Amino acid sequence: MPWAELRHRLEVSRQRIRAASHELDQAAFRSADGWDWTYWDLAGHVRSHLAMVAPWCVRTGWEAG
């Protein structure tokens, strides 16, 4: 997939998540489910992707040998 297309898809996804979060009223957002969604979607999900990408990032810095 071309880099520009990937960046576009990521931006569209980010905008959808932000729009969904703005639709929550404060009580829903501060509920147990709201905090759980925030943690797992914004922290846990990102952390899982970083775990997938980190090994590749490290290998790209290795000297050829």
PDB file of N, CA and C in Angstrom:
ATOM      1  N   MET A   1       0.845  -1.171   0.000  1.00  0.00           N
ATOM      2  CA  MET A   1       0.000   0.000   0.000  1.00  0.00           C
ATOM      3  C   MET A   1       0.893   1.236   0.000  1.00  0.00           C
ATOM      4  N   PRO A   2       0.612   2.199  -0.823  1.00  0.00           N
ATOM      5  CA  PRO A   2       1.416   3.427  -0.841  1.00  0.00           C
ATOM      6  C   PRO A   2       1.331   4.159   0.507  1.00  0.00           C
ATOM      7  N   TRP A   3       2.426   4.777   0.880  1.00  0.00           N
ATOM      8  CA  TRP A   3       2.527   5.476   2.162  1.00  0.00           C
ATOM      9  C   TRP A   3       1.411   6.521   2.310  1.00  0.00           C
ATOM     10  N   ALA A   4       1.118   7.272   1.268  1.00  0.00           N
ATOM     11  CA  ALA A   4       0.088   8.311   1.349  1.00  0.00           C
ATOM     12  C   ALA A   4      -1.282   7.701   1.664  1.00  0.00           C
ATOM     13  N   GLU A   5      -1.593   6.553   1.084  1.00  0.00           N
ATOM     14  CA  GLU A   5      -2.865   5.881   1.352  1.00  0.00           C
ATOM     15  C   GLU A   5      -2.932   5.402   2.797  1.00  0.00           C
ATOM     16  N   LEU A   6      -1.841   4.838   3.288  1.00  0.00           N
ATOM     17  CA  LEU A   6      -1.788   4.382   4.671  1.00  0.00           C
ATOM     18  C   LEU A   6      -2.013   5.549   5.632  1.00  0.00           C
ATOM     19  N   ARG A   7      -1.316   6.657   5.396  1.00  0.00           N
ATOM     20  CA  ARG A   7      -1.482   7.843   6.258  1.00  0.00           C
ATOM     21  C   ARG A   7      -2.919   8.349   6.207  1.00  0.00           C
ATOM     22  N   HIS A   8      -3.525   8.330   5.040  1.00  0.00           N
ATOM     23  CA  HIS A   8      -4.904   8.777   4.902  1.00  0.00           C
ATOM     24  C   HIS A   8      -5.841   7.879   5.720  1.00  0.00           C
ATOM     25  N   ARG A   9      -5.662   6.581   5.612  1.00  0.00           N
ATOM     26  CA  ARG A   9      -6.513   5.647   6.358  1.00  0.00           C
ATOM     27  C   ARG A   9      -6.348   5.824   7.860  1.00  0.00           C
ATOM     28  N   LEU A  10      -5.121   6.020   8.301  1.00  0.00           N
ATOM     29  CA  LEU A  10      -4.884   6.249   9.727  1.00  0.00           C
ATOM     30  C   LEU A  10      -5.562   7.530  10.201  1.00  0.00           C
ATOM     31  N   GLU A  11      -5.490   8.567   9.400  1.00  0.00           N
ATOM     32  CA  GLU A  11      -6.119   9.838   9.768  1.00  0.00           C
ATOM     33  C   GLU A  11      -7.640   9.702   9.827  1.00  0.00           C
ATOM     34  N   VAL A  12      -8.223   8.998   8.886  1.00  0.00           N
ATOM     35  CA  VAL A  12      -9.677   8.779   8.893  1.00  0.00           C
ATOM     36  C   VAL A  12     -10.074   7.995  10.146  1.00  0.00           C
ATOM     37  N   SER A  13      -9.316   6.975  10.487  1.00  0.00           N
ATOM     38  CA  SER A  13      -9.607   6.187  11.692  1.00  0.00           C
ATOM     39  C   SER A  13      -9.498   7.045  12.944  1.00  0.00           C
ATOM     40  N   ARG A  14      -8.474   7.873  13.017  1.00  0.00           N
ATOM     41  CA  ARG A  14      -8.293   8.751  14.175  1.00  0.00           C
ATOM     42  C   ARG A  14      -9.467   9.711  14.304  1.00  0.00           C
ATOM     43  N   GLN A  15      -9.920  10.246  13.196  1.00  0.00           N
ATOM     44  CA  GLN A  15     -11.050  11.170  13.228  1.00  0.00           C
ATOM     45  C   GLN A  15     -12.329  10.470  13.694  1.00  0.00           C
ATOM     46  N   ARG A  16     -12.531   9.209  13.281  1.00  0.00           N
ATOM     47  CA  ARG A  16     -13.718   8.463  13.723  1.00  0.00           C
ATOM     48  C   ARG A  16     -13.686   8.225  15.228  1.00  0.00           C
ATOM     49  N   ILE A  17     -12.512   7.877  15.758  1.00  0.00           N
ATOM     50  CA  ILE A  17     -12.388   7.652  17.200  1.00  0.00           C
ATOM     51  C   ILE A  17     -12.654   8.945  17.961  1.00  0.00           C
ATOM     52  N   ARG A  18     -12.084  10.043  17.484  1.00  0.00           N
ATOM     53  CA  ARG A  18     -12.321  11.333  18.147  1.00  0.00           C
ATOM     54  C   ARG A  18     -13.789  11.713  18.093  1.00  0.00           C
ATOM     55  N   ALA A  19     -14.442  11.515  16.962  1.00  0.00           N
ATOM     56  CA  ALA A  19     -15.863  11.845  16.835  1.00  0.00           C
ATOM     57  C   ALA A  19     -16.693  11.004  17.800  1.00  0.00           C
ATOM     58  N   ALA A  20     -16.380   9.723  17.902  1.00  0.00           N
ATOM     59  CA  ALA A  20     -17.113   8.848  18.821  1.00  0.00           C
ATOM     60  C   ALA A  20     -16.924   9.307  20.264  1.00  0.00           C
ATOM     61  N   SER A  21     -15.727   9.708  20.621  1.00  0.00           N
ATOM     62  CA  SER A  21     -15.487  10.150  21.999  1.00  0.00           C
ATOM     63  C   SER A  21     -16.219  11.450  22.303  1.00  0.00           C
ATOM     64  N   HIS A  22     -16.382  12.305  21.320  1.00  0.00           N
ATOM     65  CA  HIS A  22     -17.097  13.570  21.537  1.00  0.00           C
ATOM     66  C   HIS A  22     -18.607  13.364  21.668  1.00  0.00           C
ATOM     67  N   GLU A  23     -19.111  12.238  21.198  1.00  0.00           N
ATOM     68  CA  GLU A  23     -20.537  11.951  21.315  1.00  0.00           C
ATOM     69  C   GLU A  23     -20.912  11.433  22.702  1.00  0.00           C
ATOM     70  N   LEU A  24     -19.939  10.988  23.480  1.00  0.00           N
ATOM     71  CA  LEU A  24     -20.214  10.503  24.828  1.00  0.00           C
ATOM     72  C   LEU A  24     -20.481  11.678  25.755  1.00  0.00           C
ATOM     73  N   ASP A  25     -21.525  11.545  26.578  1.00  0.00           N
ATOM     74  CA  ASP A  25     -21.706  12.581  27.583  1.00  0.00           C
ATOM     75  C   ASP A  25     -20.734  12.289  28.730  1.00  0.00           C
ATOM     76  N   GLN A  26     -20.544  13.250  29.592  1.00  0.00           N
ATOM     77  CA  GLN A  26     -19.536  13.130  30.638  1.00  0.00           C
ATOM     78  C   GLN A  26     -19.798  11.932  31.546  1.00  0.00           C
ATOM     79  N   ALA A  27     -21.049  11.672  31.879  1.00  0.00           N
ATOM     80  CA  ALA A  27     -21.371  10.540  32.748  1.00  0.00           C
ATOM     81  C   ALA A  27     -20.986   9.213  32.094  1.00  0.00           C
ATOM     82  N   ALA A  28     -21.264   9.078  30.805  1.00  0.00           N
ATOM     83  CA  ALA A  28     -20.906   7.843  30.102  1.00  0.00           C
ATOM     84  C   ALA A  28     -19.401   7.689  30.010  1.00  0.00           C
ATOM     85  N   PHE A  29     -18.725   8.783  29.747  1.00  0.00           N
ATOM     86  CA  PHE A  29     -17.276   8.722  29.608  1.00  0.00           C
ATOM     87  C   PHE A  29     -16.607   8.367  30.931  1.00  0.00           C
ATOM     88  N   ARG A  30     -17.167   8.853  32.025  1.00  0.00           N
ATOM     89  CA  ARG A  30     -16.577   8.597  33.346  1.00  0.00           C
ATOM     90  C   ARG A  30     -17.098   7.315  33.992  1.00  0.00           C
ATOM     91  N   SER A  31     -17.951   6.597  33.308  1.00  0.00           N
ATOM     92  CA  SER A  31     -18.437   5.326  33.847  1.00  0.00           C
ATOM     93  C   SER A  31     -17.314   4.288  33.779  1.00  0.00           C
ATOM     94  N   ALA A  32     -17.541   3.168  34.446  1.00  0.00           N
ATOM     95  CA  ALA A  32     -16.536   2.090  34.407  1.00  0.00           C
ATOM     96  C   ALA A  32     -16.278   1.642  32.976  1.00  0.00           C
ATOM     97  N   ASP A  33     -17.344   1.515  32.182  1.00  0.00           N
ATOM     98  CA  ASP A  33     -17.178   1.112  30.784  1.00  0.00           C
ATOM     99  C   ASP A  33     -16.427   2.173  29.987  1.00  0.00           C
ATOM    100  N   GLY A  34     -16.707   3.437  30.272  1.00  0.00           N
ATOM    101  CA  GLY A  34     -16.032   4.525  29.562  1.00  0.00           C
ATOM    102  C   GLY A  34     -14.534   4.534  29.831  1.00  0.00           C
ATOM    103  N   TRP A  35     -14.165   4.397  31.090  1.00  0.00           N
ATOM    104  CA  TRP A  35     -12.736   4.377  31.422  1.00  0.00           C
ATOM    105  C   TRP A  35     -12.066   3.147  30.824  1.00  0.00           C
ATOM    106  N   ASP A  36     -12.769   2.011  30.865  1.00  0.00           N
ATOM    107  CA  ASP A  36     -12.212   0.780  30.307  1.00  0.00           C
ATOM    108  C   ASP A  36     -11.981   0.933  28.803  1.00  0.00           C
ATOM    109  N   TRP A  37     -12.959   1.499  28.099  1.00  0.00           N
ATOM    110  CA  TRP A  37     -12.816   1.718  26.659  1.00  0.00           C
ATOM    111  C   TRP A  37     -11.631   2.643  26.381  1.00  0.00           C
ATOM    112  N   THR A  38     -11.549   3.725  27.137  1.00  0.00           N
ATOM    113  CA  THR A  38     -10.465   4.689  26.928  1.00  0.00           C
ATOM    114  C   THR A  38      -9.114   4.026  27.126  1.00  0.00           C
ATOM    115  N   TYR A  39      -8.969   3.283  28.212  1.00  0.00           N
ATOM    116  CA  TYR A  39      -7.675   2.655  28.484  1.00  0.00           C
ATOM    117  C   TYR A  39      -7.315   1.651  27.401  1.00  0.00           C
ATOM    118  N   TRP A  40      -8.214   0.713  27.129  1.00  0.00           N
ATOM    119  CA  TRP A  40      -7.862  -0.354  26.194  1.00  0.00           C
ATOM    120  C   TRP A  40      -7.768   0.124  24.757  1.00  0.00           C
ATOM    121  N   ASP A  41      -8.621   1.063  24.369  1.00  0.00           N
ATOM    122  CA  ASP A  41      -8.567   1.531  22.989  1.00  0.00           C
ATOM    123  C   ASP A  41      -7.403   2.471  22.764  1.00  0.00           C
ATOM    124  N   LEU A  42      -7.173   3.379  23.681  1.00  0.00           N
ATOM    125  CA  LEU A  42      -6.142   4.378  23.464  1.00  0.00           C
ATOM    126  C   LEU A  42      -4.770   3.953  23.983  1.00  0.00           C
ATOM    127  N   ALA A  43      -4.728   3.140  25.012  1.00  0.00           N
ATOM    128  CA  ALA A  43      -3.434   2.724  25.557  1.00  0.00           C
ATOM    129  C   ALA A  43      -3.106   1.285  25.177  1.00  0.00           C
ATOM    130  N   GLY A  44      -4.004   0.373  25.489  1.00  0.00           N
ATOM    131  CA  GLY A  44      -3.739  -1.034  25.207  1.00  0.00           C
ATOM    132  C   GLY A  44      -3.606  -1.333  23.731  1.00  0.00           C
ATOM    133  N   HIS A  45      -4.465  -0.752  22.921  1.00  0.00           N
ATOM    134  CA  HIS A  45      -4.426  -0.991  21.479  1.00  0.00           C
ATOM    135  C   HIS A  45      -3.140  -0.430  20.874  1.00  0.00           C
ATOM    136  N   VAL A  46      -2.797   0.779  21.251  1.00  0.00           N
ATOM    137  CA  VAL A  46      -1.561   1.395  20.751  1.00  0.00           C
ATOM    138  C   VAL A  46      -0.355   0.574  21.202  1.00  0.00           C
ATOM    139  N   ARG A  47      -0.356   0.147  22.463  1.00  0.00           N
ATOM    140  CA  ARG A  47       0.756  -0.643  22.988  1.00  0.00           C
ATOM    141  C   ARG A  47       0.924  -1.939  22.205  1.00  0.00           C
ATOM    142  N   SER A  48      -0.183  -2.579  21.835  1.00  0.00           N
ATOM    143  CA  SER A  48      -0.071  -3.830  21.080  1.00  0.00           C
ATOM    144  C   SER A  48       0.531  -3.579  19.696  1.00  0.00           C
ATOM    145  N   HIS A  49       0.172  -2.469  19.065  1.00  0.00           N
ATOM    146  CA  HIS A  49       0.764  -2.157  17.766  1.00  0.00           C
ATOM    147  C   HIS A  49       2.246  -1.806  17.898  1.00  0.00           C
ATOM    148  N   LEU A  50       2.606  -1.100  18.940  1.00  0.00           N
ATOM    149  CA  LEU A  50       4.019  -0.788  19.151  1.00  0.00           C
ATOM    150  C   LEU A  50       4.829  -2.068  19.345  1.00  0.00           C
ATOM    151  N   ALA A  51       4.249  -3.037  20.027  1.00  0.00           N
ATOM    152  CA  ALA A  51       4.944  -4.311  20.225  1.00  0.00           C
ATOM    153  C   ALA A  51       5.170  -5.023  18.897  1.00  0.00           C
ATOM    154  N   MET A  52       4.256  -4.849  17.951  1.00  0.00           N
ATOM    155  CA  MET A  52       4.423  -5.473  16.640  1.00  0.00           C
ATOM    156  C   MET A  52       5.468  -4.738  15.795  1.00  0.00           C
ATOM    157  N   VAL A  53       5.536  -3.430  15.930  1.00  0.00           N
ATOM    158  CA  VAL A  53       6.409  -2.616  15.092  1.00  0.00           C
ATOM    159  C   VAL A  53       7.819  -2.501  15.661  1.00  0.00           C
ATOM    160  N   ALA A  54       7.955  -2.563  16.974  1.00  0.00           N
ATOM    161  CA  ALA A  54       9.254  -2.341  17.620  1.00  0.00           C
ATOM    162  C   ALA A  54      10.360  -3.253  17.093  1.00  0.00           C
ATOM    163  N   PRO A  55      10.141  -4.568  16.943  1.00  0.00           N
ATOM    164  CA  PRO A  55      11.224  -5.405  16.438  1.00  0.00           C
ATOM    165  C   PRO A  55      11.713  -4.965  15.050  1.00  0.00           C
ATOM    166  N   TRP A  56      10.793  -4.587  14.196  1.00  0.00           N
ATOM    167  CA  TRP A  56      11.182  -4.103  12.865  1.00  0.00           C
ATOM    168  C   TRP A  56      12.006  -2.833  12.984  1.00  0.00           C
ATOM    169  N   CYS A  57      11.585  -1.914  13.849  1.00  0.00           N
ATOM    170  CA  CYS A  57      12.331  -0.660  14.034  1.00  0.00           C
ATOM    171  C   CYS A  57      13.762  -0.933  14.495  1.00  0.00           C
ATOM    172  N   VAL A  58      13.906  -1.872  15.398  1.00  0.00           N
ATOM    173  CA  VAL A  58      15.245  -2.210  15.896  1.00  0.00           C
ATOM    174  C   VAL A  58      16.086  -2.810  14.778  1.00  0.00           C
ATOM    175  N   ARG A  59      15.502  -3.740  14.008  1.00  0.00           N
ATOM    176  CA  ARG A  59      16.266  -4.388  12.947  1.00  0.00           C
ATOM    177  C   ARG A  59      16.708  -3.405  11.874  1.00  0.00           C
ATOM    178  N   THR A  60      15.928  -2.380  11.590  1.00  0.00           N
ATOM    179  CA  THR A  60      16.322  -1.429  10.553  1.00  0.00           C
ATOM    180  C   THR A  60      17.553  -0.643  10.966  1.00  0.00           C
ATOM    181  N   GLY A  61      17.819  -0.568  12.268  1.00  0.00           N
ATOM    182  CA  GLY A  61      18.996   0.145  12.757  1.00  0.00           C
ATOM    183  C   GLY A  61      20.244  -0.718  12.838  1.00  0.00           C
ATOM    184  N   TRP A  62      20.110  -2.035  12.641  1.00  0.00           N
ATOM    185  CA  TRP A  62      21.267  -2.925  12.714  1.00  0.00           C
ATOM    186  C   TRP A  62      22.177  -2.702  11.527  1.00  0.00           C
ATOM    187  N   GLU A  63      23.443  -2.811  11.780  1.00  0.00           N
ATOM    188  CA  GLU A  63      24.406  -2.721  10.680  1.00  0.00           C
ATOM    189  C   GLU A  63      24.333  -3.992   9.840  1.00  0.00           C
ATOM    190  N   ALA A  64      24.510  -3.834   8.543  1.00  0.00           N
ATOM    191  CA  ALA A  64      24.530  -5.005   7.669  1.00  0.00           C
ATOM    192  C   ALA A  64      25.730  -5.856   8.004  1.00  0.00           C
ATOM    193  N   GLY A  65      25.555  -7.135   8.024  1.00  0.00           N
ATOM    194  CA  GLY A  65      26.698  -7.953   8.396  1.00  0.00           C
ATOM    195  C   GLY A  65      26.579  -9.298   7.974  1.00  0.00           C
TER     196      GLY A  65
END
